[in-house]
PDB file of C-alpha atoms in Angstrom:
ATOM      1  CA  UNK A  29       0.903  12.714  13.180  1.00  0.00           C
ATOM      2  CA  UNK A  30      -2.625  12.473  12.839  1.00  0.00           C
ATOM      3  CA  UNK A  31      -4.559   9.561  14.778  1.00  0.00           C
ATOM      4  CA  UNK A  32      -4.976   6.583  12.462  1.00  0.00           C
ATOM      5  CA  UNK A  33      -6.068   2.908  12.273  1.00  0.00           C
ATOM      6  CA  UNK A  34      -5.066  -0.172  10.197  1.00  0.00           C
ATOM      7  CA  UNK A  35      -5.449  -3.701   9.016  1.00  0.00           C
ATOM      8  CA  UNK A  36      -3.895  -5.853   7.226  1.00  0.00           C
ATOM      9  CA  UNK A  37      -4.281  -8.428   4.156  1.00  0.00           C
ATOM     10  CA  UNK A  38      -2.039 -10.787   4.288  1.00  0.00           C
ATOM     11  CA  UNK A  39      -1.496 -13.275   0.992  1.00  0.00           C
ATOM     12  CA  UNK A  40      -0.280 -16.722   2.377  1.00  0.00           C
ATOM     13  CA  UNK A  41       0.204 -20.401   2.078  1.00  0.00           C
ATOM     14  CA  UNK A  42      -0.747 -22.881   5.064  1.00  0.00           C
ATOM     15  CA  UNK A  43       0.051 -26.592   5.855  1.00  0.00           C
ATOM     16  CA  UNK A  44      -3.529 -26.136   6.540  1.00  0.00           C
ATOM     17  CA  UNK A  45      -7.050 -24.572   5.059  1.00  0.00           C
ATOM     18  CA  UNK A  46      -7.519 -21.113   5.542  1.00  0.00           C
ATOM     19  CA  UNK A  47     -10.606 -21.823   7.812  1.00  0.00           C
ATOM     20  CA  UNK A  48      -8.689 -23.322  10.398  1.00  0.00           C
ATOM     21  CA  UNK A  49      -5.341 -21.274   9.925  1.00  0.00           C
ATOM     22  CA  UNK A  50      -7.654 -18.252  10.977  1.00  0.00           C
ATOM     23  CA  UNK A  51      -8.685 -20.177  13.872  1.00  0.00           C
ATOM     24  CA  UNK A  52      -5.315 -21.505  14.898  1.00  0.00           C
ATOM     25  CA  UNK A  53      -4.393 -17.831  14.625  1.00  0.00           C
ATOM     26  CA  UNK A  54      -6.902 -16.401  16.676  1.00  0.00           C
ATOM     27  CA  UNK A  55      -6.771 -19.075  19.496  1.00  0.00           C
ATOM     28  CA  UNK A  56      -2.980 -18.599  19.822  1.00  0.00           C
ATOM     29  CA  UNK A  57      -2.477 -15.259  19.330  1.00  0.00           C
ATOM     30  CA  UNK A  58      -6.141 -14.090  20.859  1.00  0.00           C
ATOM     31  CA  UNK A  59      -6.727 -11.513  18.162  1.00  0.00           C
ATOM     32  CA  UNK A  60     -10.529 -12.166  17.525  1.00  0.00           C
ATOM     33  CA  UNK A  61     -12.078 -10.556  14.602  1.00  0.00           C
ATOM     34  CA  UNK A  62      -9.746 -12.421  11.840  1.00  0.00           C
ATOM     35  CA  UNK A  63     -11.093 -13.368   8.648  1.00  0.00           C
ATOM     36  CA  UNK A  64     -10.541 -15.347   5.826  1.00  0.00           C
ATOM     37  CA  UNK A  65     -11.146 -14.634   2.059  1.00  0.00           C
ATOM     38  CA  UNK A  66     -10.593 -16.850  -1.169  1.00  0.00           C
ATOM     39  CA  UNK A  67      -7.905 -15.134  -3.403  1.00  0.00           C
ATOM     40  CA  UNK A  68      -6.888 -16.953  -6.764  1.00  0.00           C
ATOM     41  CA  UNK A  69      -3.480 -14.821  -7.355  1.00  0.00           C
ATOM     42  CA  UNK A  70      -1.974 -17.018  -4.597  1.00  0.00           C
ATOM     43  CA  UNK A  71      -0.069 -19.159  -6.065  1.00  0.00           C
ATOM     44  CA  UNK A  72       2.851 -21.396  -3.727  1.00  0.00           C
ATOM     45  CA  UNK A  73       3.511 -24.251  -4.557  1.00  0.00           C
ATOM     46  CA  UNK A  74       2.136 -25.664  -1.102  1.00  0.00           C
ATOM     47  CA  UNK A  75      -0.854 -26.677  -0.129  1.00  0.00           C
ATOM     48  CA  UNK A  76      -3.117 -24.537   0.445  1.00  0.00           C
ATOM     49  CA  UNK A  77      -3.095 -20.688  -0.532  1.00  0.00           C
ATOM     50  CA  UNK A  78      -5.630 -17.805   0.405  1.00  0.00           C
ATOM     51  CA  UNK A  79      -5.993 -14.587   2.137  1.00  0.00           C
ATOM     52  CA  UNK A  80      -6.245 -13.856   6.053  1.00  0.00           C
ATOM     53  CA  UNK A  81      -7.792 -10.342   6.850  1.00  0.00           C
ATOM     54  CA  UNK A  82      -7.540  -8.162  10.259  1.00  0.00           C
ATOM     55  CA  UNK A  83      -9.785  -6.005  11.763  1.00  0.00           C
ATOM     56  CA  UNK A  84      -9.128  -2.081  12.161  1.00  0.00           C
ATOM     57  CA  UNK A  85      -6.924  -1.159  14.980  1.00  0.00           C
ATOM     58  CA  UNK A  86      -5.594   1.543  16.588  1.00  0.00           C
ATOM     59  CA  UNK A  87      -2.171   2.020  14.572  1.00  0.00           C
ATOM     60  CA  UNK A  88       0.430   1.312  17.521  1.00  0.00           C
ATOM     61  CA  UNK A  89      -1.410  -1.757  18.640  1.00  0.00           C
ATOM     62  CA  UNK A  90      -1.625  -2.806  14.650  1.00  0.00           C
ATOM     63  CA  UNK A  91       1.818  -2.637  14.893  1.00  0.00           C
ATOM     64  CA  UNK A  92       2.394  -5.102  17.497  1.00  0.00           C
ATOM     65  CA  UNK A  93      -0.013  -7.358  16.702  1.00  0.00           C
ATOM     66  CA  UNK A  94       1.942  -7.491  12.954  1.00  0.00           C
ATOM     67  CA  UNK A  95       4.824  -8.301  14.601  1.00  0.00           C
ATOM     68  CA  UNK A  96       3.263 -10.855  16.862  1.00  0.00           C
ATOM     69  CA  UNK A  97       1.296 -12.543  13.697  1.00  0.00           C
ATOM     70  CA  UNK A  98       4.524 -12.633  11.470  1.00  0.00           C
ATOM     71  CA  UNK A  99       5.959 -14.589  14.548  1.00  0.00           C
ATOM     72  CA  UNK A 100       3.576 -16.996  14.430  1.00  0.00           C
ATOM     73  CA  UNK A 101       3.560 -17.346  10.679  1.00  0.00           C
ATOM     74  CA  UNK A 102       7.514 -18.119  10.969  1.00  0.00           C
ATOM     75  CA  UNK A 103       6.715 -20.906  13.904  1.00  0.00           C
ATOM     76  CA  UNK A 104       3.914 -22.182  11.860  1.00  0.00           C
ATOM     77  CA  UNK A 105       5.824 -22.762   8.734  1.00  0.00           C
ATOM     78  CA  UNK A 106       3.035 -20.235   7.048  1.00  0.00           C
ATOM     79  CA  UNK A 107       5.010 -19.579   3.119  1.00  0.00           C
ATOM     80  CA  UNK A 108       5.090 -16.302   1.434  1.00  0.00           C
ATOM     81  CA  UNK A 109       6.712 -16.117  -2.339  1.00  0.00           C
ATOM     82  CA  UNK A 110       6.642 -13.306  -5.329  1.00  0.00           C
ATOM     83  CA  UNK A 111       3.031 -14.579  -5.658  1.00  0.00           C
ATOM     84  CA  UNK A 112       1.464 -12.894  -2.354  1.00  0.00           C
ATOM     85  CA  UNK A 113       1.332  -9.551  -1.498  1.00  0.00           C
ATOM     86  CA  UNK A 114       0.577  -7.972   1.857  1.00  0.00           C
ATOM     87  CA  UNK A 115      -1.756  -5.230   2.064  1.00  0.00           C
ATOM     88  CA  UNK A 116      -2.027  -2.286   4.221  1.00  0.00           C
ATOM     89  CA  UNK A 117      -5.532  -0.626   4.960  1.00  0.00           C
ATOM     90  CA  UNK A 118      -5.135   2.995   6.725  1.00  0.00           C
ATOM     91  CA  UNK A 119      -7.423   5.523   8.013  1.00  0.00           C
ATOM     92  CA  UNK A 120      -7.708   8.806   9.809  1.00  0.00           C
ATOM     93  CA  UNK A 121      -9.288   7.888  13.172  1.00  0.00           C
ATOM     94  CA  UNK A 122     -11.391  11.351  12.539  1.00  0.00           C
ATOM     95  CA  UNK A 123     -13.474   9.739   9.261  1.00  0.00           C
ATOM     96  CA  UNK A 124     -14.022  13.313   8.102  1.00  0.00           C
ATOM     97  CA  UNK A 125     -10.336  13.749   6.899  1.00  0.00           C
ATOM     98  CA  UNK A 126     -10.259  10.309   4.889  1.00  0.00           C
ATOM     99  CA  UNK A 127     -12.893  12.031   2.311  1.00  0.00           C
ATOM    100  CA  UNK A 128     -10.740  15.216   2.105  1.00  0.00           C
ATOM    101  CA  UNK A 129      -7.536  13.076   0.857  1.00  0.00           C
ATOM    102  CA  UNK A 130      -5.622  14.610  -2.578  1.00  0.00           C
ATOM    103  CA  UNK A 131      -4.991  11.677  -4.359  1.00  0.00           C
ATOM    104  CA  UNK A 132      -2.981  13.376  -6.205  1.00  0.00           C
ATOM    105  CA  UNK A 133      -0.816  14.404  -3.202  1.00  0.00           C
ATOM    106  CA  UNK A 134      -0.808  10.720  -1.903  1.00  0.00           C
ATOM    107  CA  UNK A 135       0.701   9.434  -4.667  1.00  0.00           C
ATOM    108  CA  UNK A 136       2.884  12.171  -5.430  1.00  0.00           C
ATOM    109  CA  UNK A 137       4.377  12.189  -2.094  1.00  0.00           C
ATOM    110  CA  UNK A 138       4.837   8.185  -2.051  1.00  0.00           C
ATOM    111  CA  UNK A 139       7.877   6.556  -2.833  1.00  0.00           C
ATOM    112  CA  UNK A 140       5.791   4.006  -4.331  1.00  0.00           C
ATOM    113  CA  UNK A 141       9.105   3.218  -6.906  1.00  0.00           C
ATOM    114  CA  UNK A 142      10.946   2.517  -3.570  1.00  0.00           C
ATOM    115  CA  UNK A 143       8.518  -0.016  -2.239  1.00  0.00           C
ATOM    116  CA  UNK A 144       8.045  -2.157  -4.992  1.00  0.00           C
ATOM    117  CA  UNK A 145      12.029  -2.573  -5.688  1.00  0.00           C
ATOM    118  CA  UNK A 146      12.449  -3.738  -2.378  1.00  0.00           C
ATOM    119  CA  UNK A 147       9.843  -6.200  -2.021  1.00  0.00           C
ATOM    120  CA  UNK A 148      10.275  -7.085  -5.909  1.00  0.00           C
ATOM    121  CA  UNK A 149       7.017  -6.304  -6.733  1.00  0.00           C
ATOM    122  CA  UNK A 150       7.415  -4.171 -10.207  1.00  0.00           C
ATOM    123  CA  UNK A 151       5.845  -4.888 -12.609  1.00  0.00           C
ATOM    124  CA  UNK A 152       3.556  -7.206 -10.937  1.00  0.00           C
ATOM    125  CA  UNK A 153       0.086  -6.981 -12.661  1.00  0.00           C
ATOM    126  CA  UNK A 154      -1.885  -6.676  -9.186  1.00  0.00           C
ATOM    127  CA  UNK A 155       0.663  -3.291  -8.308  1.00  0.00           C
ATOM    128  CA  UNK A 156       0.430  -1.107 -10.784  1.00  0.00           C
ATOM    129  CA  UNK A 157       2.907   2.076 -10.433  1.00  0.00           C
ATOM    130  CA  UNK A 158       1.189   5.245 -11.158  1.00  0.00           C
ATOM    131  CA  UNK A 159       4.284   7.178 -11.664  1.00  0.00           C
ATOM    132  CA  UNK A 160       5.556   3.875 -14.351  1.00  0.00           C
ATOM    133  CA  UNK A 161       2.087   5.162 -15.754  1.00  0.00           C
ATOM    134  CA  UNK A 162       3.064   8.689 -16.265  1.00  0.00           C
ATOM    135  CA  UNK A 163       6.718   8.722 -17.432  1.00  0.00           C
ATOM    136  CA  UNK A 164       7.326   5.131 -18.643  1.00  0.00           C
ATOM    137  CA  UNK A 165       4.307   3.906 -20.491  1.00  0.00           C
ATOM    138  CA  UNK A 166       3.473   7.417 -22.578  1.00  0.00           C
ATOM    139  CA  UNK A 167       5.705   9.546 -24.797  1.00  0.00           C
ATOM    140  CA  UNK A 168       7.808  12.041 -22.889  1.00  0.00           C
ATOM    141  CA  UNK A 169       6.047  14.731 -21.629  1.00  0.00           C
ATOM    142  CA  UNK A 170       7.388  18.354 -20.941  1.00  0.00           C
ATOM    143  CA  UNK A 171       5.585  21.293 -19.401  1.00  0.00           C
ATOM    144  CA  UNK A 172       6.729  25.063 -19.384  1.00  0.00           C
ATOM    145  CA  UNK A 173       5.805  25.384 -15.594  1.00  0.00           C
ATOM    146  CA  UNK A 174       4.708  23.100 -12.446  1.00  0.00           C
ATOM    147  CA  UNK A 175       1.110  24.216 -12.583  1.00  0.00           C
ATOM    148  CA  UNK A 176       0.627  22.647 -16.087  1.00  0.00           C
ATOM    149  CA  UNK A 177       2.401  19.989 -15.343  1.00  0.00           C
ATOM    150  CA  UNK A 178       0.108  19.227 -11.908  1.00  0.00           C
ATOM    151  CA  UNK A 179      -2.717  19.546 -13.974  1.00  0.00           C
ATOM    152  CA  UNK A 180      -1.764  17.264 -16.695  1.00  0.00           C
ATOM    153  CA  UNK A 181      -0.814  14.679 -13.955  1.00  0.00           C
ATOM    154  CA  UNK A 182      -4.248  15.227 -12.093  1.00  0.00           C
ATOM    155  CA  UNK A 183      -6.322  14.276 -15.058  1.00  0.00           C
ATOM    156  CA  UNK A 184      -4.444  10.772 -15.696  1.00  0.00           C
ATOM    157  CA  UNK A 185      -4.692  10.468 -11.547  1.00  0.00           C
ATOM    158  CA  UNK A 186      -8.276  10.750 -12.025  1.00  0.00           C
ATOM    159  CA  UNK A 187      -8.291   8.139 -14.743  1.00  0.00           C
ATOM    160  CA  UNK A 188      -6.747   6.043 -13.285  1.00  0.00           C
ATOM    161  CA  UNK A 189      -7.981   6.040  -9.554  1.00  0.00           C
ATOM    162  CA  UNK A 190     -10.631   3.514  -9.464  1.00  0.00           C
ATOM    163  CA  UNK A 191      -8.646   0.528 -11.319  1.00  0.00           C
ATOM    164  CA  UNK A 192      -8.006  -1.508  -8.075  1.00  0.00           C
ATOM    165  CA  UNK A 193      -4.652  -3.214  -8.991  1.00  0.00           C
ATOM    166  CA  UNK A 194      -2.741   0.138  -8.186  1.00  0.00           C
ATOM    167  CA  UNK A 195      -0.032   0.477  -5.427  1.00  0.00           C
ATOM    168  CA  UNK A 196      -2.647   2.697  -3.689  1.00  0.00           C
ATOM    169  CA  UNK A 197      -6.077   1.728  -4.320  1.00  0.00           C
ATOM    170  CA  UNK A 198      -8.619   4.053  -3.770  1.00  0.00           C
ATOM    171  CA  UNK A 199     -11.866   2.547  -4.129  1.00  0.00           C
ATOM    172  CA  UNK A 200     -12.998   2.419  -0.431  1.00  0.00           C
ATOM    173  CA  UNK A 201     -12.149   6.219   0.171  1.00  0.00           C
ATOM    174  CA  UNK A 202     -15.545   7.525  -0.507  1.00  0.00           C
ATOM    175  CA  UNK A 203     -17.523   4.829   1.568  1.00  0.00           C
ATOM    176  CA  UNK A 204     -18.956   5.576   4.824  1.00  0.00           C
ATOM    177  CA  UNK A 205     -15.747   3.271   6.547  1.00  0.00           C
ATOM    178  CA  UNK A 206     -13.121   5.285   4.628  1.00  0.00           C
ATOM    179  CA  UNK A 207      -9.201   3.707   4.006  1.00  0.00           C
ATOM    180  CA  UNK A 208      -6.909   3.428   1.331  1.00  0.00           C
ATOM    181  CA  UNK A 209      -5.346   0.311   0.927  1.00  0.00           C
ATOM    182  CA  UNK A 210      -1.306   0.160  -0.042  1.00  0.00           C
ATOM    183  CA  UNK A 211      -0.859  -2.595  -2.426  1.00  0.00           C
ATOM    184  CA  UNK A 212       2.963  -2.296  -2.818  1.00  0.00           C
ATOM    185  CA  UNK A 213       4.585  -4.727  -0.062  1.00  0.00           C
ATOM    186  CA  UNK A 214       4.908  -8.314  -0.011  1.00  0.00           C
ATOM    187  CA  UNK A 215       6.790 -10.844  -2.139  1.00  0.00           C
ATOM    188  CA  UNK A 216       9.166 -13.656  -0.884  1.00  0.00           C
ATOM    189  CA  UNK A 217       9.380 -13.794   2.832  1.00  0.00           C
ATOM    190  CA  UNK A 218       7.777 -10.564   3.481  1.00  0.00           C
ATOM    191  CA  UNK A 219       6.534 -12.024   7.159  1.00  0.00           C
ATOM    192  CA  UNK A 220      10.573 -13.022   7.677  1.00  0.00           C
ATOM    193  CA  UNK A 221      10.913  -8.962   7.073  1.00  0.00           C
ATOM    194  CA  UNK A 222       9.226  -6.945   9.696  1.00  0.00           C
ATOM    195  CA  UNK A 223      11.559  -4.288  10.262  1.00  0.00           C
ATOM    196  CA  UNK A 224      11.683  -3.646   6.667  1.00  0.00           C
ATOM    197  CA  UNK A 225       7.432  -3.728   6.617  1.00  0.00           C
ATOM    198  CA  UNK A 226       7.034  -1.821   9.531  1.00  0.00           C
ATOM    199  CA  UNK A 227       9.139   0.734   8.258  1.00  0.00           C
ATOM    200  CA  UNK A 228       6.970   1.028   5.233  1.00  0.00           C
ATOM    201  CA  UNK A 229       3.769   1.147   7.020  1.00  0.00           C
ATOM    202  CA  UNK A 230       5.518   4.182   8.572  1.00  0.00           C
ATOM    203  CA  UNK A 231       6.111   6.021   5.884  1.00  0.00           C
ATOM    204  CA  UNK A 232       2.335   5.013   4.631  1.00  0.00           C
ATOM    205  CA  UNK A 233       0.710   6.732   7.411  1.00  0.00           C
ATOM    206  CA  UNK A 234       2.960   9.428   7.428  1.00  0.00           C
ATOM    207  CA  UNK A 235       1.967   9.665   3.546  1.00  0.00           C
ATOM    208  CA  UNK A 236      -1.760  10.228   4.241  1.00  0.00           C
ATOM    209  CA  UNK A 237      -0.872  13.455   6.649  1.00  0.00           C
ATOM    210  CA  UNK A 238       0.519  15.071   3.135  1.00  0.00           C
ATOM    211  CA  UNK A 239      -2.382  14.685   1.328  1.00  0.00           C
ATOM    212  CA  UNK A 240      -4.743  16.355   3.422  1.00  0.00           C
ATOM    213  CA  UNK A 241      -5.579  20.062   2.709  1.00  0.00           C
ATOM    214  CA  UNK A 242      -2.032  22.663   3.389  1.00  0.00           C
ATOM    215  CA  UNK A 243      -0.097  20.038   4.367  1.00  0.00           C
ATOM    216  CA  UNK A 244       3.773  20.020   4.941  1.00  0.00           C
ATOM    217  CA  UNK A 245       6.324  17.625   3.729  1.00  0.00           C
ATOM    218  CA  UNK A 246       5.477  17.366   0.037  1.00  0.00           C
ATOM    219  CA  UNK A 247       8.911  18.471  -1.192  1.00  0.00           C
ATOM    220  CA  UNK A 248       9.277  14.717  -2.844  1.00  0.00           C
ATOM    221  CA  UNK A 249       6.128  15.387  -4.889  1.00  0.00           C
ATOM    222  CA  UNK A 250       8.037  18.490  -5.952  1.00  0.00           C
ATOM    223  CA  UNK A 251      11.232  17.007  -7.248  1.00  0.00           C
ATOM    224  CA  UNK A 252       9.241  14.255  -8.915  1.00  0.00           C
ATOM    225  CA  UNK A 253       7.233  17.064 -11.044  1.00  0.00           C
ATOM    226  CA  UNK A 254      10.115  19.085 -11.768  1.00  0.00           C
ATOM    227  CA  UNK A 255      12.783  16.017 -12.740  1.00  0.00           C
ATOM    228  CA  UNK A 256      10.198  13.882 -14.873  1.00  0.00           C
ATOM    229  CA  UNK A 257       7.864  16.983 -16.582  1.00  0.00           C
ATOM    230  CA  UNK A 258      10.293  19.898 -16.943  1.00  0.00           C
ATOM    231  CA  UNK A 259      12.776  20.213 -19.432  1.00  0.00           C
ATOM    232  CA  UNK A 260      15.845  21.076 -17.536  1.00  0.00           C
ATOM    233  CA  UNK A 261      15.925  18.081 -15.747  1.00  0.00           C
ATOM    234  CA  UNK A 262      14.260  15.894 -18.191  1.00  0.00           C
ATOM    235  CA  UNK A 263      17.060  12.899 -18.043  1.00  0.00           C
ATOM    236  CA  UNK A 264      16.464  11.910 -14.071  1.00  0.00           C
ATOM    237  CA  UNK A 265      13.798   9.523 -12.528  1.00  0.00           C
ATOM    238  CA  UNK A 266      13.548   9.251  -9.171  1.00  0.00           C
ATOM    239  CA  UNK A 267      13.745   6.239  -7.232  1.00  0.00           C
TER     240      UNK A 267
END
């Protein structure tokens, strides 16, 4: 797996205001660079809703810090409910590789449906599922071969990648500091599920490699295209 960097966005409720929460985290965990962000989509019944954003860390260090942060959340009475998202920002350390990512491969090689289901985020208006838009919300399309199916899929994905509120957000990929934002995680008590969140994050990182030119490990994309868009397997939708 190629070297990557990672950062996180935590939608939470805190017993204190977001600025004080952020300062406490910096002090207790010795994590400089944390920032607060107003987030009107968080609607827990507790006192102070908002978002904490981390700086960018090397991938392994990021996972270590994530575990420490989740433990701190649990100890300090932080609340996460079904209005709370947990966003994962990943980039290649080699900036040029980020600009070569193929959005179609990144989407089709990733099992977005699985992680939406695990986190009970399916149907959330801030985490639209690309595959749902392709096969559930449109009339059934069958193609004579994979090339024709992929051509249609690529056109549809190109129309929607500029929209931020999908499981994968591409809005930052053409900037000077490019990265991919995965938005499918979160939900009730996500900070109490470190092992599961870490498993998803490792899968996201591996998926970045699959989206590079001449990448290997793209069989899940082939399965999706054949079983969702070719007539002989029209009845199966992968999840």
